[in-house]
Coordinates of C-alpha atoms in Angstrom, one line a residue:
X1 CA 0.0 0.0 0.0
X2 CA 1.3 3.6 -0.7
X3 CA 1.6 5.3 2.3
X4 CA 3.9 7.6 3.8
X5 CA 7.0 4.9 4.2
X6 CA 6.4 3.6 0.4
X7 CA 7.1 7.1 -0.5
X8 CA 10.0 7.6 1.7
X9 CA 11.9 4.1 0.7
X10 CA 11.2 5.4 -3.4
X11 CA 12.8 8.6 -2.8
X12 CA 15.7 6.5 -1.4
X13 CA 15.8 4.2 -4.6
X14 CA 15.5 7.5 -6.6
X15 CA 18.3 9.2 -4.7
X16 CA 20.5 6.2 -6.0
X17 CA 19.6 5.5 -9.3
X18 CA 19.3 9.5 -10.5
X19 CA 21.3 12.0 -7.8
X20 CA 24.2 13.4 -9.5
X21 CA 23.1 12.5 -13.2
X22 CA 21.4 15.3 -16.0
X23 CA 18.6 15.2 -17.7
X24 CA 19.3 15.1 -21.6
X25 CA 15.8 15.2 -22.5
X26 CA 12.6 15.6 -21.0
X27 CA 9.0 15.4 -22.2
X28 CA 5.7 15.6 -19.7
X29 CA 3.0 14.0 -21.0
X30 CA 0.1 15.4 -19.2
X31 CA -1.6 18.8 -20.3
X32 CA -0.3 21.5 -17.5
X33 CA 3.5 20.5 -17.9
X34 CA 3.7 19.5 -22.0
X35 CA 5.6 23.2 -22.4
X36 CA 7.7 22.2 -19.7
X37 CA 11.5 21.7 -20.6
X38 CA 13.9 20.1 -17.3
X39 CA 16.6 19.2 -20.4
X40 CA 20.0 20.3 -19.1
X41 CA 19.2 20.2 -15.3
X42 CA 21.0 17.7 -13.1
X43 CA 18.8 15.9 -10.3
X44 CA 19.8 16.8 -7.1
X45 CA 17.8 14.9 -4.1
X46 CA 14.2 13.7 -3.5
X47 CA 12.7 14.5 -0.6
X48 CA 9.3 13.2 0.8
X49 CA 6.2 14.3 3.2
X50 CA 3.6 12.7 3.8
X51 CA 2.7 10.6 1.1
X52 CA 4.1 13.5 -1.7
X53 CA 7.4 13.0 -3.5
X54 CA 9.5 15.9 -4.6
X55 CA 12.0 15.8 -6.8
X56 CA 15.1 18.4 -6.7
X57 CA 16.9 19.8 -10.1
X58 CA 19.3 22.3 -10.5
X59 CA 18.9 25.5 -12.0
X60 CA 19.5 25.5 -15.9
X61 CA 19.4 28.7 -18.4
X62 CA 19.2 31.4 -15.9
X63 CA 16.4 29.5 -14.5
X64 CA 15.9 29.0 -10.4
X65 CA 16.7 25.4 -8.8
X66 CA 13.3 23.1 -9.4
X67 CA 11.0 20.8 -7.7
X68 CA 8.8 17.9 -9.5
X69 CA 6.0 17.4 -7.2
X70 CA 4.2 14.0 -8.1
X71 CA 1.7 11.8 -5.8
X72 CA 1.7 8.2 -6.5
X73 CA -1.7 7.3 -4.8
X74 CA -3.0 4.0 -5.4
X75 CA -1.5 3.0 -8.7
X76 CA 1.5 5.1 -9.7
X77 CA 5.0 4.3 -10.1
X78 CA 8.9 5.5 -10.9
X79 CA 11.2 3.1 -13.4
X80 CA 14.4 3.6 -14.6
X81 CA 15.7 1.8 -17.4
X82 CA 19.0 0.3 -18.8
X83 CA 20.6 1.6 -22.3
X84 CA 18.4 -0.1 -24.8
X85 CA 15.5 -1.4 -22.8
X86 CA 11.8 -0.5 -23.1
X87 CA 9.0 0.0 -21.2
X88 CA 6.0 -2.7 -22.1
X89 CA 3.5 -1.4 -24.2
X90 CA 0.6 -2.1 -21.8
X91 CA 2.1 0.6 -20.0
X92 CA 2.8 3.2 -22.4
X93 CA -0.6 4.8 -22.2
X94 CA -0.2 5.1 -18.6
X95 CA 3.4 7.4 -18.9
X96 CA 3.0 10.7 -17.6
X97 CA 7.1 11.8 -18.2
X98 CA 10.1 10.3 -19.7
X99 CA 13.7 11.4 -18.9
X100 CA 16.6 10.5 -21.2
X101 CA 19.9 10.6 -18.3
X102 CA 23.3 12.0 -19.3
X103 CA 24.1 7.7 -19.2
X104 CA 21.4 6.3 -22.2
X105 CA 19.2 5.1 -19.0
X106 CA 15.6 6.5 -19.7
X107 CA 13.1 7.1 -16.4
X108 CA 9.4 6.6 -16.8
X109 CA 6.9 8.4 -14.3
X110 CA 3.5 6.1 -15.1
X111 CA 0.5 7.0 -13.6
X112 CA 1.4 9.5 -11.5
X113 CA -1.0 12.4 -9.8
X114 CA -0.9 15.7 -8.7
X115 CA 2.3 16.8 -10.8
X116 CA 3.6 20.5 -10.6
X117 CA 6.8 22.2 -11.6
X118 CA 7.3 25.0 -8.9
X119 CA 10.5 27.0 -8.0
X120 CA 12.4 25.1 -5.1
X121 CA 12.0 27.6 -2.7
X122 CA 7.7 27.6 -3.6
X123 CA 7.4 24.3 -2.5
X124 CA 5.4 25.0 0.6
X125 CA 2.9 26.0 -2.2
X126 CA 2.5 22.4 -2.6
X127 CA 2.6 20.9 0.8
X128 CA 2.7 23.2 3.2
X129 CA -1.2 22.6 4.3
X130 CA 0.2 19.0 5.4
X131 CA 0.5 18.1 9.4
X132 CA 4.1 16.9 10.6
X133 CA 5.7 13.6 9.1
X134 CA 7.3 10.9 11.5
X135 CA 10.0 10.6 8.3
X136 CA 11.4 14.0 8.4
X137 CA 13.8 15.6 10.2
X138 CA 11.1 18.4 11.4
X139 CA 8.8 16.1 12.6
X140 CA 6.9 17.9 15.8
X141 CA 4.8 15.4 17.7
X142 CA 3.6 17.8 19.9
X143 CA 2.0 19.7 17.1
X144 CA 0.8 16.3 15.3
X145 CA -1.2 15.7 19.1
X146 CA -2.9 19.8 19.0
X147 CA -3.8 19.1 15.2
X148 CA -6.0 15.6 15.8
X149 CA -7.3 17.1 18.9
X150 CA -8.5 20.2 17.3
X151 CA -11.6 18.4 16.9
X152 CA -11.9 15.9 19.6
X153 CA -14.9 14.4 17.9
X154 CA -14.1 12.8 14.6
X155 CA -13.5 8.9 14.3
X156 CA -10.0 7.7 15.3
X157 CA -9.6 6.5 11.5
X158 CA -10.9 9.5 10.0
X159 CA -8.5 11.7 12.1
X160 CA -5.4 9.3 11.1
X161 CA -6.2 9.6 7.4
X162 CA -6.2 13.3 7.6
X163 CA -3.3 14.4 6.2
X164 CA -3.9 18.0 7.3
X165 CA -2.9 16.4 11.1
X166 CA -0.5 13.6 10.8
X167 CA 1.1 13.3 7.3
X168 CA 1.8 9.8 6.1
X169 CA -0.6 7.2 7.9
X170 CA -2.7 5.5 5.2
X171 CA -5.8 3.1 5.8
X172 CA -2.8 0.0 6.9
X173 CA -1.5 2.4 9.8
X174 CA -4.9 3.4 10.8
X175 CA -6.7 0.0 10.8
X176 CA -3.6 -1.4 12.8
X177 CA -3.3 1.9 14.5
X178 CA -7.1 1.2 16.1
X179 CA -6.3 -2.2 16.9
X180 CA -3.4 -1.8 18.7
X181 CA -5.4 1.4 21.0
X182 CA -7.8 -1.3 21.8
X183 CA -11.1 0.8 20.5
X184 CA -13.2 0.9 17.7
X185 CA -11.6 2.4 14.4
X186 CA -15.0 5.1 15.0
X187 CA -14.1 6.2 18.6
X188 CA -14.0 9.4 19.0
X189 CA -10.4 10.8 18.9
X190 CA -10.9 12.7 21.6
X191 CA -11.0 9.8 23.9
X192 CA -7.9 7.9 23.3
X193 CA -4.4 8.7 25.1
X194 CA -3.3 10.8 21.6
X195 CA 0.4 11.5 22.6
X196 CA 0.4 7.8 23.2
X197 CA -0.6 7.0 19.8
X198 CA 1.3 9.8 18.0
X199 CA 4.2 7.8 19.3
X200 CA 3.5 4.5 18.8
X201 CA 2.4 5.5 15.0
X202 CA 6.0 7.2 14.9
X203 CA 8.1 4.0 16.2
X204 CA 6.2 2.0 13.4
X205 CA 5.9 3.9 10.5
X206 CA 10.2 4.4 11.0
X207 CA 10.5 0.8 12.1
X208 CA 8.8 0.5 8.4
X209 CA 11.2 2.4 6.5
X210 CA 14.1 2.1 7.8
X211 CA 14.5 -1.8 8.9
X212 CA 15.5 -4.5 6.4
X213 CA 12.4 -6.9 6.3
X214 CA 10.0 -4.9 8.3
X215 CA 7.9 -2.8 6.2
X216 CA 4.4 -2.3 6.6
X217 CA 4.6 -5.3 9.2
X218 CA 2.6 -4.6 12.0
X219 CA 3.0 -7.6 14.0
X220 CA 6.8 -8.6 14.1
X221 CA 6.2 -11.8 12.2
X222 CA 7.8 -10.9 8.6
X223 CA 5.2 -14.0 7.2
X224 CA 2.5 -13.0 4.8
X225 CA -1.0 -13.8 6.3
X226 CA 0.5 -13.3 9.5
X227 CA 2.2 -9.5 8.6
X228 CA -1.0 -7.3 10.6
X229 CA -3.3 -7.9 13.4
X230 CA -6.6 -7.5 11.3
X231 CA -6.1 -5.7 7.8
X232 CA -6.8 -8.0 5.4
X233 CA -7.7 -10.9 7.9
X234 CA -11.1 -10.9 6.9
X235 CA -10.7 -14.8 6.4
X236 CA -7.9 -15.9 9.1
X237 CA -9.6 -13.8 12.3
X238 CA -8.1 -11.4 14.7
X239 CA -4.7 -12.7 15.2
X240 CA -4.7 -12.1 18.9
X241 CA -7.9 -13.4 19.8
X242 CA -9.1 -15.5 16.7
X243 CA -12.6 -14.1 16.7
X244 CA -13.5 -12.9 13.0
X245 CA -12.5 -9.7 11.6
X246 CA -15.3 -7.6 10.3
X247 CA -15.5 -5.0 7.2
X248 CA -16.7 -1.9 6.3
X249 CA -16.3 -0.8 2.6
X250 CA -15.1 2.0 1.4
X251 CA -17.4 5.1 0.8
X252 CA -16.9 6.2 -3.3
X253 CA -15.0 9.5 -3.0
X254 CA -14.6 10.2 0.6
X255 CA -11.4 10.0 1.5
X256 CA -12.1 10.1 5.3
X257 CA -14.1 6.7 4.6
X258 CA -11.1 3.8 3.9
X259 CA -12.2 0.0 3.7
X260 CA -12.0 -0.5 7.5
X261 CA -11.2 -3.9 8.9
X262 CA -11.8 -4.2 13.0
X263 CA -12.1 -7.2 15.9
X264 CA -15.4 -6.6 17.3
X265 CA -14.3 -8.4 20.4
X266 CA -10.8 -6.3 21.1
X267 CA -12.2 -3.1 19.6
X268 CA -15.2 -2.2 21.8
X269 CA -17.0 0.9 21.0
X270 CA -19.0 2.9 18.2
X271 CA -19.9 0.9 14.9
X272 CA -19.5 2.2 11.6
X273 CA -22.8 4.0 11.7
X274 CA -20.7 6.6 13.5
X275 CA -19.5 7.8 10.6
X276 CA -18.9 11.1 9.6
X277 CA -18.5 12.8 5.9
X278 CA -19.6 13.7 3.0
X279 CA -20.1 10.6 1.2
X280 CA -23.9 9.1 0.6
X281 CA -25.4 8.0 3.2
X282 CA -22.6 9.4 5.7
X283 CA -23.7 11.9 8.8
X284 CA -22.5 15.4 8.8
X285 CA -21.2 16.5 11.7
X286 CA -18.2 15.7 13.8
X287 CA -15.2 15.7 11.3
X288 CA -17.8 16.7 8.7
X289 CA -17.7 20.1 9.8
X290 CA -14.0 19.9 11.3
X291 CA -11.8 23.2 11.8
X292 CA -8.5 22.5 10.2
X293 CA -5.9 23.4 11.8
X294 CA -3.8 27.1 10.5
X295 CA -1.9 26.1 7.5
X296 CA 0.3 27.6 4.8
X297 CA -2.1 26.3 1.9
X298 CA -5.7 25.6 0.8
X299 CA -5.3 23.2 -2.0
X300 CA -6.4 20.4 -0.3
X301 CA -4.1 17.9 -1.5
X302 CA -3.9 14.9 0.7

């Protein structure tokens, strides 16, 4: 799942395959960047928050240093390529820029989201509505524990998903997250020890990207089917008590509304009739109607 570690251990791969070399030739193939030239600017560093990927370049033709901003969501993806090698054609539809490098290697963004070319030193334009990220060297947890208790009333998953708080949990962390509180992914935020959990989802997502063989395991146990407590255990049961894991899908187009996977018997408290957004059949109220905490940007981006 792409969540804030996926991102982080990319820009890591991308630091090593692409820092240091130039970009020959560049070519965006999605309508806001198709004018858009990079050819001549070397690739400095990648840098992450939250689930949002930026890419450094150097400044080129009197020209400012650059930042790609991409967001891979669900289904997008970085690949570099030897001399001579090709990208399969299923795929070619799906290509949103190509890079020729200084070396014949050629680097495909496919199916990549939210791209913009800003000025380095603009890129708070871009991500500087998102709430501190575990990953980066500015992380404040104090801050991340006043942003999810600015409104003391929204689901515990709904408040984890919000980027605006906490940048980098996705629905994984947050199901898991839940679990391991003891209380119902729709408890009230509000009522769980926060600066506990703003820890604890720390220690994990780090343990995550930085430890060979641990990411996005929840449990310790490296084994698939036995990697998290109840995501995706809808078949196997809770792996601490062995009762069965329930499911809530997904509400279309509400972000604050994941597939949610809980233990009925270790997770007391509200169902998912709780709720709150503004997808059909979803209560206002609560988070619906949640003041977001001061930031530098209203684009919304998550």
């Amino acid at each position: 799942m792409p969540e804030g570690d996926s991102v982080w251990k990319l820009a890591r791969r991308l630091d090593r395959q692409l820092v240091g070399h130039t970009v020959d030739r560049s070519d965006f193939r999605t309508p806001a960047l198709a004018t858009r030239d990079l050819s001549g600017r070397e690739v400095i560093g990648h840098d992450t928050h939250g689930k949002h990927l930026l890419t450094r370049l150097s400044g080129a033709a009197g020209s400012p240093p650059a930042t790609l901003h991409s967001h891979l969501r669900m289904d997008g993806s970085w690949s570099t390529l030897a001399p001579g090698k090709r990208l399969p054609g299923k795929l070619q539809p799906h290509v949103r820029l190509v890079w020729s490098l200084d070396d014949g290697r050629t680097v495909h963004g496919i199916r990549l989201h939210d791209l913009a070319l800003v000025p380095t030193d603009r890129e708070a334009d871009l991500v500087g509505h998102l709430g501190p990220d575990p990953l980066r060297d500015d992380w404040d947890a104090e801050e991340a524990v006043r942003r999810l208790l600015a409104a003391p009333t929204t689901p515990l998953v709904t408040a984890l998903l919000d980027q605006r708080s906490l940048a980098g949990l996705g629905n994984l962390w947050a199901n898991e997250l839940a679990f391991l509180s003891g209380v119902s992914p729709w408890t009230p935020v509000g009522e769980v020890d926060v600066p506990h959990l703003v820890e604890r989802a720390a220690t994990m997502l780090r343990h995550s990207a930085h430890v060979p063989g641990a990411y996005q395991v929840t449990t310790g146990s490296p084994v698939k089917g036995d990697d998290h407590w109840i995501t995706g255990r809808q078949r196997q049961g809770c792996r601490r008590c062995g009762g069965p894991v329930s499911v809530q899908a997904e509400v279309p187009g509400d972000s604050a509304n994941r597939r949610t996977w809980w233990c009925r018997s270790c997770q007391p408290g509200p169902g998912p009739e709780a709720r709150v957004g503004d997808g059909p059949g979803i209560r206002r109220g609560a988070g619906a109607g949640r003041p977001r905490p001061p930031t530098r940007s209203s684009t919304g981006r998550r």
